[in-house]
Tab-separated table of N, CA and C in Angstrom:
chain	number	residue	atom	x	y	z
Y	547	UNK	N	1.082	-0.877	0.022
Y	547	UNK	CA	-0.086	0.007	0.131
Y	547	UNK	C	0.938	1.037	-0.032
Y	548	UNK	N	0.301	2.218	-0.718
Y	548	UNK	CA	0.949	3.380	-0.591
Y	548	UNK	C	0.849	4.167	0.659
Y	549	UNK	N	1.643	5.234	0.544
Y	549	UNK	CA	1.797	5.979	1.737
Y	549	UNK	C	0.232	7.084	1.625
Y	550	UNK	N	-0.156	7.300	0.765
Y	550	UNK	CA	-1.234	8.368	0.570
Y	550	UNK	C	-2.686	7.526	1.068
Y	551	UNK	N	-2.469	6.386	0.608
Y	551	UNK	CA	-3.807	5.713	1.151
Y	551	UNK	C	-3.979	5.401	2.248
Y	552	UNK	N	-2.759	5.003	2.974
Y	552	UNK	CA	-2.539	4.962	4.458
Y	552	UNK	C	-3.142	6.124	5.050
Y	553	UNK	N	-2.538	7.513	4.564
Y	553	UNK	CA	-2.768	8.758	5.148
Y	553	UNK	C	-4.109	9.006	4.890
Y	554	UNK	N	-4.807	8.646	3.897
Y	554	UNK	CA	-6.101	8.765	3.688
Y	554	UNK	C	-7.194	8.244	4.482
Y	555	UNK	N	-6.782	6.787	4.651
Y	555	UNK	CA	-7.473	6.118	5.814
Y	555	UNK	C	-7.227	6.497	7.277
Y	556	UNK	N	-6.209	7.143	7.560
Y	556	UNK	CA	-5.919	7.664	9.064
Y	556	UNK	C	-6.897	8.730	9.042
Y	557	UNK	N	-6.834	9.828	8.003
Y	557	UNK	CA	-7.590	11.125	8.138
Y	557	UNK	C	-8.841	10.769	7.905
Y	558	UNK	N	-9.546	9.686	7.313
Y	558	UNK	CA	-10.888	9.172	7.344
Y	558	UNK	C	-11.337	8.512	8.849
Y	559	UNK	N	-10.131	7.758	9.436
Y	559	UNK	CA	-10.552	7.227	10.814
Y	559	UNK	C	-10.928	8.348	11.865
Y	560	UNK	N	-9.918	9.185	11.611
Y	560	UNK	CA	-9.860	10.706	12.986
Y	560	UNK	C	-11.120	11.481	12.461
Y	561	UNK	N	-11.182	11.679	11.205
Y	561	UNK	CA	-12.615	12.534	11.245
Y	561	UNK	C	-13.759	11.685	11.621
Y	562	UNK	N	-13.910	10.432	11.301
Y	562	UNK	CA	-14.912	9.789	12.110
Y	562	UNK	C	-15.188	9.390	13.544
Y	563	UNK	N	-13.958	9.557	14.084
Y	563	UNK	CA	-13.901	9.840	15.828
Y	563	UNK	C	-14.239	10.966	16.026
Y	564	UNK	N	-13.710	11.807	15.366
Y	564	UNK	CA	-13.876	13.417	15.781
Y	564	UNK	C	-15.470	13.563	15.853
Y	565	UNK	N	-16.080	13.150	14.439
Y	565	UNK	CA	-17.445	13.319	14.290
Y	565	UNK	C	-17.881	12.476	15.639
Y	566	UNK	N	-17.834	11.395	15.732
Y	566	UNK	CA	-18.491	10.556	17.118
Y	566	UNK	C	-18.351	11.022	18.443
Y	567	UNK	N	-17.311	12.004	18.746
Y	567	UNK	CA	-17.053	12.191	20.076
Y	567	UNK	C	-17.476	13.719	20.051
Y	568	UNK	N	-17.722	14.557	18.916
Y	568	UNK	CA	-17.850	16.111	19.064
Y	568	UNK	C	-19.596	16.325	18.724
Y	569	UNK	N	-19.944	15.413	17.791
Y	569	UNK	CA	-21.266	15.415	17.173
Y	569	UNK	C	-22.259	14.801	18.037
Y	570	UNK	N	-21.865	13.447	17.628
Y	570	UNK	CA	-22.814	12.170	18.114
Y	570	UNK	C	-22.790	12.108	19.472
Y	571	UNK	N	-21.645	12.135	20.077
Y	571	UNK	CA	-21.464	11.952	21.604
Y	571	UNK	C	-22.393	12.580	22.517
Y	572	UNK	N	-22.422	14.014	22.572
Y	572	UNK	CA	-23.686	14.601	23.009
Y	572	UNK	C	-24.972	14.492	22.845
Y	573	UNK	N	-25.291	14.063	21.654
Y	573	UNK	CA	-26.448	13.757	21.492
Y	573	UNK	C	-27.038	12.142	21.859
Y	574	UNK	N	-25.939	11.278	22.047
Y	574	UNK	CA	-26.362	10.224	22.504
Y	574	UNK	C	-26.397	10.252	24.166
Y	575	UNK	N	-25.617	10.999	24.676
Y	575	UNK	CA	-25.536	11.384	26.081
Y	575	UNK	C	-26.710	12.157	26.578
Y	576	UNK	N	-27.310	12.933	25.683
Y	576	UNK	CA	-28.506	13.749	25.966
Y	576	UNK	C	-29.937	12.399	25.676
Y	577	UNK	N	-29.740	11.682	25.193
Y	577	UNK	CA	-30.816	10.750	24.935
Y	577	UNK	C	-30.829	9.781	26.053
Y	578	UNK	N	-29.676	9.341	26.525
Y	578	UNK	CA	-29.390	8.357	27.705
Y	578	UNK	C	-29.831	8.989	28.675
Y	579	UNK	N	-29.513	10.388	29.253
Y	579	UNK	CA	-29.774	10.852	30.362
Y	579	UNK	C	-31.170	11.707	30.372
Y	580	UNK	N	-32.110	11.550	29.221
Y	580	UNK	CA	-33.268	12.470	29.457
Y	580	UNK	C	-34.122	11.624	30.348
Y	581	UNK	N	-34.303	10.320	30.351
Y	581	UNK	CA	-35.119	9.596	31.237
Y	581	UNK	C	-35.051	9.891	32.544
Y	582	UNK	N	-33.887	10.056	33.122
Y	582	UNK	CA	-33.737	10.309	34.800
Y	582	UNK	C	-33.791	11.833	34.652
Y	583	UNK	N	-33.717	12.451	33.728
Y	583	UNK	CA	-33.735	14.112	33.869
Y	583	UNK	C	-35.372	14.272	33.968
Y	584	UNK	N	-36.163	13.376	33.118
Y	584	UNK	CA	-37.610	13.671	33.340
Y	584	UNK	C	-38.069	12.958	34.353
Y	585	UNK	N	-37.584	12.010	35.177
Y	585	UNK	CA	-38.013	11.594	36.529
Y	585	UNK	C	-37.743	12.738	37.328
Y	586	UNK	N	-36.683	13.339	37.452
Y	586	UNK	CA	-36.405	14.111	38.318
Y	586	UNK	C	-37.480	15.483	38.113
Y	587	UNK	N	-37.498	15.896	37.059
Y	587	UNK	CA	-38.744	17.003	36.867
Y	587	UNK	C	-39.776	16.851	37.069
Y	588	UNK	N	-40.193	15.542	37.028
Y	588	UNK	CA	-41.742	15.220	37.681
Y	588	UNK	C	-41.633	15.208	38.869
Y	589	UNK	N	-40.663	14.584	39.619
Y	589	UNK	CA	-40.874	14.730	41.012
Y	589	UNK	C	-40.241	16.242	41.987
Y	590	UNK	N	-39.766	16.923	41.239
Y	590	UNK	CA	-39.856	18.333	41.368
Y	590	UNK	C	-41.082	19.226	41.064
Y	591	UNK	N	-41.902	18.888	40.043
Y	591	UNK	CA	-43.207	19.312	39.694
Y	591	UNK	C	-43.991	18.889	40.838
Y	592	UNK	N	-44.054	17.420	41.189
Y	592	UNK	CA	-44.576	16.913	42.174
Y	592	UNK	C	-44.653	17.728	43.686
Y	593	UNK	N	-43.334	18.076	43.848
Y	593	UNK	CA	-43.071	18.851	45.210
Y	593	UNK	C	-43.501	20.111	44.918
Y	594	UNK	N	-43.760	20.646	43.611
Y	594	UNK	CA	-43.963	22.035	43.665
Y	594	UNK	C	-45.376	22.335	43.651
Y	595	UNK	N	-46.175	21.226	42.867
Y	595	UNK	CA	-47.485	21.330	42.640
Y	595	UNK	C	-47.652	19.869	43.398
Y	596	UNK	N	-48.844	20.015	44.467
Y	596	UNK	CA	-49.457	18.523	45.271
Y	596	UNK	C	-50.235	18.122	44.434
Y	597	UNK	N	-50.966	18.803	43.542
Y	597	UNK	CA	-52.282	18.472	42.798
Y	597	UNK	C	-51.723	17.452	41.368
Y	598	UNK	N	-50.504	17.399	41.449
Y	598	UNK	CA	-49.965	17.147	39.954
Y	598	UNK	C	-50.431	15.869	39.677
Y	599	UNK	N	-50.226	14.705	41.094
Y	599	UNK	CA	-50.838	13.297	40.779
Y	599	UNK	C	-52.167	13.208	40.367
Y	600	UNK	N	-53.043	14.293	40.888
Y	600	UNK	CA	-54.282	13.997	40.513
Y	600	UNK	C	-54.348	14.481	39.181
Y	601	UNK	N	-53.780	15.439	38.479
Y	601	UNK	CA	-53.423	16.078	37.334
Y	601	UNK	C	-53.170	14.597	36.340
Y	602	UNK	N	-52.180	13.940	36.571
Y	602	UNK	CA	-52.004	12.856	35.844
Y	602	UNK	C	-52.797	11.570	35.843
Y	603	UNK	N	-53.436	11.590	37.132
Y	603	UNK	CA	-54.473	10.630	37.156
Y	603	UNK	C	-55.541	10.904	36.047
Y	604	UNK	N	-56.124	12.127	36.185
Y	604	UNK	CA	-56.962	12.795	35.284
Y	604	UNK	C	-56.194	12.501	34.010
Y	605	UNK	N	-55.312	12.532	33.542
Y	605	UNK	CA	-54.777	12.534	32.124
Y	605	UNK	C	-54.868	11.089	31.794
Y	606	UNK	N	-54.289	10.313	32.675
Y	606	UNK	CA	-54.502	8.770	32.268
Y	606	UNK	C	-55.959	8.596	32.031
Y	607	UNK	N	-56.907	8.794	32.781
Y	607	UNK	CA	-58.553	8.513	32.488
Y	607	UNK	C	-58.714	9.138	31.171
Y	608	UNK	N	-58.220	10.355	30.722
Y	608	UNK	CA	-58.555	10.961	29.679
Y	608	UNK	C	-57.909	9.946	28.507
Y	609	UNK	N	-56.722	9.643	28.646
Y	609	UNK	CA	-56.066	8.721	27.537
Y	609	UNK	C	-56.699	7.518	27.497
Y	610	UNK	N	-57.166	6.961	28.462
Y	610	UNK	CA	-58.158	5.629	28.743
Y	610	UNK	C	-59.565	5.773	28.003
Y	611	UNK	N	-60.044	7.095	28.077
Y	611	UNK	CA	-61.324	7.393	27.549
Y	611	UNK	C	-61.042	7.819	25.825
Y	612	UNK	N	-60.052	8.493	25.645
Y	612	UNK	CA	-59.733	8.542	24.156
Y	612	UNK	C	-59.601	7.189	23.324
Y	613	UNK	N	-58.653	6.077	24.214
Y	613	UNK	CA	-58.561	4.907	23.975
Y	613	UNK	C	-60.092	4.194	23.381
Y	614	UNK	N	-60.796	4.427	24.373
Y	614	UNK	CA	-62.352	3.800	24.190
Y	614	UNK	C	-62.787	4.469	23.019
Y	615	UNK	N	-62.805	5.825	22.816
Y	615	UNK	CA	-63.395	6.481	21.524
Y	615	UNK	C	-62.591	5.838	20.471
Y	616	UNK	N	-61.655	5.532	20.434
Y	616	UNK	CA	-60.880	4.618	19.311
Y	616	UNK	C	-61.616	3.194	18.871
Y	617	UNK	N	-61.906	2.831	19.888
Y	617	UNK	CA	-62.499	1.180	20.108
Y	617	UNK	C	-63.969	1.562	19.445
Y	618	UNK	N	-64.670	2.614	20.188
Y	618	UNK	CA	-65.934	3.047	19.538
Y	618	UNK	C	-66.096	3.141	18.070
Y	619	UNK	N	-65.216	3.994	17.846
Y	619	UNK	CA	-64.904	4.526	16.407
Y	619	UNK	C	-64.874	3.156	15.537
Y	620	UNK	N	-63.901	2.242	15.862
Y	620	UNK	CA	-63.827	0.966	15.267
Y	620	UNK	C	-64.908	0.031	14.865
Y	621	UNK	N	-66.040	0.069	16.423
Y	621	UNK	CA	-66.901	-0.872	16.000
Y	621	UNK	C	-68.133	-0.160	15.513
Y	622	UNK	N	-67.964	1.344	15.401
Y	622	UNK	CA	-69.163	1.974	14.627
Y	622	UNK	C	-68.565	1.550	13.123
Y	623	UNK	N	-67.436	1.667	12.573
Y	623	UNK	CA	-66.992	1.249	11.005
Y	623	UNK	C	-67.527	0.095	10.769
Y	624	UNK	N	-67.467	-0.690	11.701
Y	624	UNK	CA	-67.898	-2.045	11.609
Y	624	UNK	C	-69.145	-2.368	11.189
Y	625	UNK	N	-70.103	-1.708	12.212
Y	625	UNK	CA	-71.469	-1.579	12.032
Y	625	UNK	C	-71.764	-1.030	10.850
Y	626	UNK	N	-70.928	-0.051	10.214
Y	626	UNK	CA	-71.519	0.746	9.220
Y	626	UNK	C	-71.250	-0.006	7.933
Y	627	UNK	N	-70.106	-0.776	8.001
Y	627	UNK	CA	-69.801	-1.649	6.762
Y	627	UNK	C	-70.812	-2.815	6.916
Y	628	UNK	N	-71.229	-3.368	7.829
Y	628	UNK	CA	-72.433	-4.650	8.175
Y	628	UNK	C	-73.394	-3.849	7.716
Y	629	UNK	N	-73.994	-2.675	7.823
Y	629	UNK	CA	-75.110	-2.106	7.474
Y	629	UNK	C	-74.929	-1.698	5.885
Y	630	UNK	N	-74.007	-1.536	5.241
Y	630	UNK	CA	-73.826	-1.369	3.982
Y	630	UNK	C	-73.946	-2.386	3.443
Y	631	UNK	N	-73.159	-3.757	3.820
Y	631	UNK	CA	-73.648	-5.062	3.037
Y	631	UNK	C	-74.747	-5.534	3.521
Y	632	UNK	N	-75.519	-5.366	4.411
Y	632	UNK	CA	-77.086	-5.858	4.846
Y	632	UNK	C	-77.674	-5.030	3.629
Y	633	UNK	N	-77.600	-3.483	3.874
Y	633	UNK	CA	-78.442	-2.912	2.792
Y	633	UNK	C	-78.524	-3.225	1.036
Y	634	UNK	N	-77.164	-3.752	0.735
Y	634	UNK	CA	-76.709	-4.161	-0.377
Y	634	UNK	C	-77.518	-5.332	-0.759
Y	635	UNK	N	-77.548	-6.337	0.211
Y	635	UNK	CA	-78.305	-7.725	0.226
Y	635	UNK	C	-79.599	-7.634	0.062
Y	636	UNK	N	-80.100	-6.408	0.959
Y	636	UNK	CA	-81.819	-6.320	0.951
Y	636	UNK	C	-82.036	-5.756	-0.531
Y	637	UNK	N	-81.321	-5.065	-0.974
Y	637	UNK	CA	-81.624	-4.631	-2.227
Y	637	UNK	C	-81.674	-5.463	-3.211
Y	638	UNK	N	-80.869	-6.470	-2.993
Y	638	UNK	CA	-80.584	-7.421	-4.127
Y	638	UNK	C	-82.104	-8.477	-3.932
Y	639	UNK	N	-82.378	-8.863	-2.635
Y	639	UNK	CA	-83.284	-9.619	-2.302
Y	639	UNK	C	-84.630	-8.873	-2.759
Y	640	UNK	N	-84.952	-7.749	-2.685
Y	640	UNK	CA	-86.014	-6.927	-2.889
Y	640	UNK	C	-86.348	-6.936	-4.627
Y	641	UNK	N	-85.098	-6.744	-5.241
Y	641	UNK	CA	-85.268	-6.806	-6.674
Y	641	UNK	C	-85.586	-8.264	-7.129
Y	642	UNK	N	-85.024	-9.196	-6.436
Y	642	UNK	CA	-85.396	-10.817	-6.732
Y	642	UNK	C	-86.577	-10.934	-6.281
Y	643	UNK	N	-87.368	-10.195	-5.339
Y	643	UNK	CA	-88.602	-10.663	-5.084
Y	643	UNK	C	-89.505	-10.032	-5.859
Y	644	UNK	N	-89.335	-8.676	-6.006
Y	644	UNK	CA	-90.311	-7.862	-7.143
Y	644	UNK	C	-90.308	-8.541	-8.621
Y	645	UNK	N	-89.011	-9.358	-9.177
Y	645	UNK	CA	-89.094	-9.942	-10.443
Y	645	UNK	C	-89.867	-10.915	-10.152
Y	646	UNK	N	-89.811	-11.891	-9.028
Y	646	UNK	CA	-90.489	-12.895	-8.903
Y	646	UNK	C	-92.003	-12.648	-9.205
Y	647	UNK	N	-92.287	-11.561	-8.430
Y	647	UNK	CA	-93.872	-11.297	-7.991
Y	647	UNK	C	-94.473	-10.970	-9.430
Y	648	UNK	N	-93.424	-9.955	-10.207
Y	648	UNK	CA	-93.716	-9.587	-11.436
Y	648	UNK	C	-94.347	-10.859	-12.263
Y	649	UNK	N	-93.558	-11.492	-12.248
Y	649	UNK	CA	-93.737	-12.691	-13.437
Y	649	UNK	C	-94.838	-13.552	-12.686
Y	650	UNK	N	-95.162	-13.594	-11.619
Y	650	UNK	CA	-96.397	-14.506	-10.881
Y	650	UNK	C	-97.599	-13.687	-11.461
Y	651	UNK	N	-97.419	-12.384	-11.069
Y	651	UNK	CA	-98.655	-11.527	-11.426
Y	651	UNK	C	-99.125	-11.485	-12.903
Y	652	UNK	N	-98.001	-11.464	-13.510
Y	652	UNK	CA	-98.407	-11.571	-15.077
Y	652	UNK	C	-98.900	-12.937	-15.309
Y	653	UNK	N	-98.237	-14.048	-15.357
Y	653	UNK	CA	-98.882	-15.303	-15.085
Y	653	UNK	C	-100.329	-15.365	-14.769
Y	654	UNK	N	-100.642	-14.657	-13.637
Y	654	UNK	CA	-101.987	-14.824	-12.881
Y	654	UNK	C	-102.903	-14.002	-13.932
Y	655	UNK	N	-102.265	-12.928	-14.358
Y	655	UNK	CA	-103.171	-11.879	-15.078
Y	655	UNK	C	-103.745	-12.654	-16.464
Y	656	UNK	N	-102.612	-13.337	-17.043
Y	656	UNK	CA	-103.153	-14.359	-17.869
Y	656	UNK	C	-103.978	-15.308	-17.917
Y	657	UNK	N	-103.790	-16.051	-16.763
Y	657	UNK	CA	-104.530	-17.033	-16.378
Y	657	UNK	C	-105.842	-16.673	-16.006
Y	658	UNK	N	-105.985	-15.541	-15.045
Y	658	UNK	CA	-107.376	-14.746	-14.947
Y	658	UNK	C	-108.125	-14.422	-16.041
Y	659	UNK	N	-107.204	-13.981	-17.042
Y	659	UNK	CA	-108.133	-13.567	-18.348
Y	659	UNK	C	-108.646	-14.768	-18.926
Y	660	UNK	N	-107.996	-15.750	-18.942
Y	660	UNK	CA	-108.625	-16.782	-19.720
Y	660	UNK	C	-109.455	-17.576	-18.729
Y	661	UNK	N	-109.514	-17.510	-17.607
Y	661	UNK	CA	-110.757	-18.187	-16.550
Y	661	UNK	C	-111.959	-17.024	-16.846
Y	662	UNK	N	-111.709	-15.562	-16.978
Y	662	UNK	CA	-112.724	-14.889	-17.127
Y	662	UNK	C	-113.639	-14.977	-18.625
Y	663	UNK	N	-112.870	-15.368	-19.501
Y	663	UNK	CA	-113.220	-15.785	-21.012
Y	663	UNK	C	-113.880	-17.125	-20.960
Y	664	UNK	N	-113.317	-17.895	-20.132
Y	664	UNK	CA	-114.169	-19.190	-20.053
Y	664	UNK	C	-115.547	-18.919	-19.267
Y	665	UNK	N	-115.300	-18.397	-18.051
Y	665	UNK	CA	-116.770	-17.998	-17.578
Y	665	UNK	C	-117.993	-17.332	-18.299
Y	666	UNK	N	-117.317	-16.306	-19.269
Y	666	UNK	CA	-118.111	-15.485	-20.175
Y	666	UNK	C	-118.686	-16.770	-21.092
Y	667	UNK	N	-117.821	-17.509	-21.400
Y	667	UNK	CA	-118.493	-18.662	-22.258
Y	667	UNK	C	-119.451	-19.563	-21.783
Y	668	UNK	N	-119.301	-19.697	-20.244
Y	668	UNK	CA	-120.000	-20.846	-19.812
Y	668	UNK	C	-121.363	-20.074	-19.367
Y	669	UNK	N	-121.168	-18.878	-19.109
Y	669	UNK	CA	-122.398	-18.002	-18.916
Y	669	UNK	C	-123.236	-18.060	-19.911
Y	670	UNK	N	-122.680	-17.797	-21.077
Y	670	UNK	CA	-123.595	-17.940	-22.484
Y	670	UNK	C	-124.436	-19.165	-22.476
Y	671	UNK	N	-123.344	-20.311	-22.477
Y	671	UNK	CA	-124.031	-21.520	-22.612
Y	671	UNK	C	-125.338	-21.779	-21.568
Y	672	UNK	N	-124.929	-21.450	-20.404
Y	672	UNK	CA	-126.274	-21.558	-19.305
Y	672	UNK	C	-127.342	-20.540	-19.620
Y	673	UNK	N	-127.083	-19.531	-20.221
Y	673	UNK	CA	-128.050	-18.858	-20.318
Y	673	UNK	C	-128.759	-19.324	-21.615
Y	674	UNK	N	-128.138	-19.987	-22.683
Y	674	UNK	CA	-128.790	-20.743	-23.864
Y	674	UNK	C	-129.596	-22.165	-23.354
Y	675	UNK	N	-129.199	-22.586	-22.076
Y	675	UNK	CA	-130.024	-23.653	-21.458
Y	675	UNK	C	-131.268	-23.119	-20.791
Y	676	UNK	N	-131.491	-21.832	-20.433
Y	676	UNK	CA	-132.501	-21.507	-19.704
Y	676	UNK	C	-134.090	-21.823	-19.950
Y	677	UNK	N	-133.901	-21.348	-21.503
Y	677	UNK	CA	-135.320	-21.755	-22.060
Y	677	UNK	C	-135.627	-23.203	-22.072
Y	678	UNK	N	-134.835	-24.274	-22.479
Y	678	UNK	CA	-135.122	-25.544	-22.492
Y	678	UNK	C	-135.539	-26.037	-20.871
Y	679	UNK	N	-134.657	-25.623	-20.080
Y	679	UNK	CA	-134.992	-25.770	-18.728
Y	679	UNK	C	-136.192	-25.450	-18.153
Y	680	UNK	N	-136.506	-24.078	-18.704
Y	680	UNK	CA	-138.096	-23.690	-18.261
Y	680	UNK	C	-139.208	-24.111	-18.829
Y	681	UNK	N	-139.001	-24.436	-20.365
Y	681	UNK	CA	-139.975	-25.603	-20.925
Y	681	UNK	C	-139.884	-26.789	-20.181
Y	682	UNK	N	-138.850	-27.677	-19.870
Y	682	UNK	CA	-139.272	-28.521	-19.177
Y	682	UNK	C	-139.473	-28.700	-17.820
Y	683	UNK	N	-139.422	-27.623	-16.946
Y	683	UNK	CA	-139.856	-27.293	-15.831
Y	683	UNK	C	-141.715	-27.125	-16.130
Y	684	UNK	N	-141.656	-26.587	-16.799
Y	684	UNK	CA	-143.248	-26.258	-17.241
Y	684	UNK	C	-144.066	-27.803	-17.411
Y	685	UNK	N	-143.555	-28.644	-18.351
Y	685	UNK	CA	-143.846	-29.825	-18.763
Y	685	UNK	C	-143.630	-30.754	-17.561
Y	686	UNK	N	-142.733	-30.815	-16.716
Y	686	UNK	CA	-142.479	-31.434	-15.219
Y	686	UNK	C	-143.768	-30.920	-14.354
Y	687	UNK	N	-144.179	-29.829	-14.593
Y	687	UNK	CA	-145.150	-29.485	-13.458
Y	687	UNK	C	-146.609	-29.891	-13.792
Y	688	UNK	N	-146.826	-29.787	-15.025
Y	688	UNK	CA	-148.192	-30.380	-15.508
Y	688	UNK	C	-147.926	-31.859	-15.608
Y	689	UNK	N	-146.588	-32.620	-15.731
Y	689	UNK	CA	-146.585	-34.245	-15.522
Y	689	UNK	C	-147.137	-34.372	-14.324
Y	690	UNK	N	-146.180	-33.581	-13.273
Y	690	UNK	CA	-146.511	-34.060	-11.744
Y	690	UNK	C	-148.190	-33.627	-11.599
Y	691	UNK	N	-148.671	-32.792	-12.048
Y	691	UNK	CA	-150.303	-32.567	-11.738
Y	691	UNK	C	-150.914	-34.167	-12.102
Y	692	UNK	N	-150.575	-34.492	-13.500
Y	692	UNK	CA	-151.066	-35.346	-13.848
Y	692	UNK	C	-150.714	-36.541	-12.951
Y	693	UNK	N	-149.320	-36.957	-12.751
Y	693	UNK	CA	-148.884	-38.337	-11.985
Y	693	UNK	C	-149.643	-38.082	-10.850
Y	694	UNK	N	-150.065	-36.899	-10.325
Y	694	UNK	CA	-150.383	-36.909	-8.601
Y	694	UNK	C	-152.141	-37.327	-8.995
Y	695	UNK	N	-152.622	-36.995	-9.683
Y	695	UNK	CA	-153.933	-37.292	-10.445
Y	695	UNK	C	-154.245	-38.833	-10.267
Y	696	UNK	N	-153.223	-39.538	-11.506
Y	696	UNK	CA	-153.155	-40.770	-11.465
Y	696	UNK	C	-152.752	-41.584	-10.315
Y	697	UNK	N	-151.643	-40.880	-9.342
Y	697	UNK	CA	-151.373	-41.887	-8.243
Y	697	UNK	C	-152.741	-41.525	-7.266
Y	698	UNK	N	-153.337	-40.757	-7.156
Y	698	UNK	CA	-154.505	-40.831	-6.295
Y	698	UNK	C	-155.870	-41.602	-7.040
Y	699	UNK	N	-155.858	-41.828	-8.071
Y	699	UNK	CA	-156.907	-43.172	-8.651
Y	699	UNK	C	-156.283	-44.553	-8.394
Y	700	UNK	N	-154.853	-44.492	-8.439
Y	700	UNK	CA	-154.007	-45.577	-8.046
Y	700	UNK	C	-154.745	-46.188	-6.446
Y	701	UNK	N	-154.448	-45.250	-5.700
Y	701	UNK	CA	-154.758	-45.106	-4.281
Y	701	UNK	C	-156.220	-45.630	-4.277
Y	702	UNK	N	-157.102	-45.061	-4.849
Y	702	UNK	CA	-158.546	-45.216	-4.533
Y	702	UNK	C	-159.068	-47.016	-5.109
Y	703	UNK	N	-157.912	-47.281	-6.205
Y	703	UNK	CA	-158.320	-48.514	-6.687
Y	703	UNK	C	-157.865	-49.391	-5.838
Y	704	UNK	N	-156.564	-49.085	-5.233
Y	704	UNK	CA	-156.114	-50.117	-4.681
Y	704	UNK	C	-156.374	-50.488	-3.095
Y	705	UNK	N	-157.357	-49.069	-2.515
Y	705	UNK	CA	-158.548	-49.372	-1.542
Y	705	UNK	C	-159.321	-49.875	-1.839
Y	706	UNK	N	-159.888	-50.050	-2.850
Y	706	UNK	CA	-161.168	-50.793	-3.323
Y	706	UNK	C	-160.626	-52.284	-3.590
Y	707	UNK	N	-159.700	-52.579	-4.300
Y	707	UNK	CA	-158.978	-53.666	-3.978
Y	707	UNK	C	-158.907	-54.666	-3.123
Y	708	UNK	N	-158.497	-53.701	-2.333
Y	708	UNK	CA	-157.859	-54.437	-0.534
Y	708	UNK	C	-159.429	-54.656	-0.061
Y	709	UNK	N	-160.200	-53.766	-0.301
Y	709	UNK	CA	-161.735	-53.965	0.710
Y	709	UNK	C	-162.325	-55.303	-0.343
Y	710	UNK	N	-162.246	-55.280	-1.914
Y	710	UNK	CA	-162.869	-56.199	-2.428
Y	710	UNK	C	-162.286	-57.586	-1.635
Y	711	UNK	N	-160.888	-57.421	-1.710
Y	711	UNK	CA	-160.058	-59.098	-0.911
Y	711	UNK	C	-160.705	-59.097	0.137
Y	712	UNK	N	-160.739	-58.250	0.884
Y	712	UNK	CA	-161.226	-58.570	2.537
Y	712	UNK	C	-162.603	-58.731	2.534
Y	713	UNK	N	-163.367	-58.705	1.558
Y	713	UNK	CA	-165.099	-58.940	1.638
Y	713	UNK	C	-164.797	-60.560	1.032
Y	714	UNK	N	-164.161	-60.592	-0.169
Y	714	UNK	CA	-163.918	-61.962	-0.530
Y	714	UNK	C	-163.543	-63.012	0.362
Y	715	UNK	N	-162.596	-62.413	1.026
Y	715	UNK	CA	-161.999	-63.431	2.162
Y	715	UNK	C	-162.853	-63.720	3.109
Y	716	UNK	N	-163.974	-62.696	3.576
Y	716	UNK	CA	-165.088	-63.021	4.691
Y	716	UNK	C	-166.104	-63.819	4.304
Y	717	UNK	N	-166.295	-63.680	2.780
Y	717	UNK	CA	-167.263	-64.406	2.369
Y	717	UNK	C	-166.859	-65.960	1.810
Y	718	UNK	N	-165.643	-65.998	1.794
Y	718	UNK	CA	-165.055	-67.525	1.577
Y	718	UNK	C	-164.919	-67.996	2.899
Y	719	UNK	N	-164.790	-67.243	3.894
Y	719	UNK	CA	-164.769	-67.894	5.141
Y	719	UNK	C	-166.205	-68.321	5.711
Y	720	UNK	N	-167.083	-67.449	5.477
Y	720	UNK	CA	-168.499	-67.557	5.789
Y	720	UNK	C	-169.041	-69.131	5.010
Y	721	UNK	N	-168.323	-69.117	3.854
Y	721	UNK	CA	-168.862	-70.519	2.828
Y	721	UNK	C	-168.538	-71.510	3.820
Y	722	UNK	N	-167.040	-71.348	3.727
Y	722	UNK	CA	-166.377	-72.705	4.386
Y	722	UNK	C	-166.872	-72.938	5.611
Y	723	UNK	N	-167.380	-71.979	6.164
Y	723	UNK	CA	-167.830	-72.375	7.553
Y	723	UNK	C	-166.644	-72.111	8.919
Y	724	UNK	N	-165.951	-71.749	8.624
Y	724	UNK	CA	-164.713	-71.057	9.455
Y	724	UNK	C	-164.884	-70.079	10.620
């Protein structure tokens, strides 16, 4: 190795050491000593202001409450996300039900239309049967009157035949001597 390289390396090492000692040294020392200085400052402040413990306790409660607010915000965001998902699902279900009901109502409308047409046709047929039924009813009424008269005559004849049979039996019994 050449002397210039060695001198360059020595200069670099000395510069690095000087930088460490004069620039980084006080900063590292300040970082190491800061917690103990902070403890001393809190102790001195506690001696100066006796209500400092209450203030610190209140600050801890406030920090805990703020932490709870964070949890509440997270829960609220979760609820809002769930609400959005449910709202989307309800919208999809409503659209599906609407489509199903529309198709069913369209089919029912067609079926009801066919049913009304069939009922109109049946009504026309039934009205066409009214005249023959009325004529048959009239004929049946006159036939019933005739049948009633015939039935009355048959009853009278049956009663006369029965009387004649009884009379014949009595006469036969009288003749036979019983």
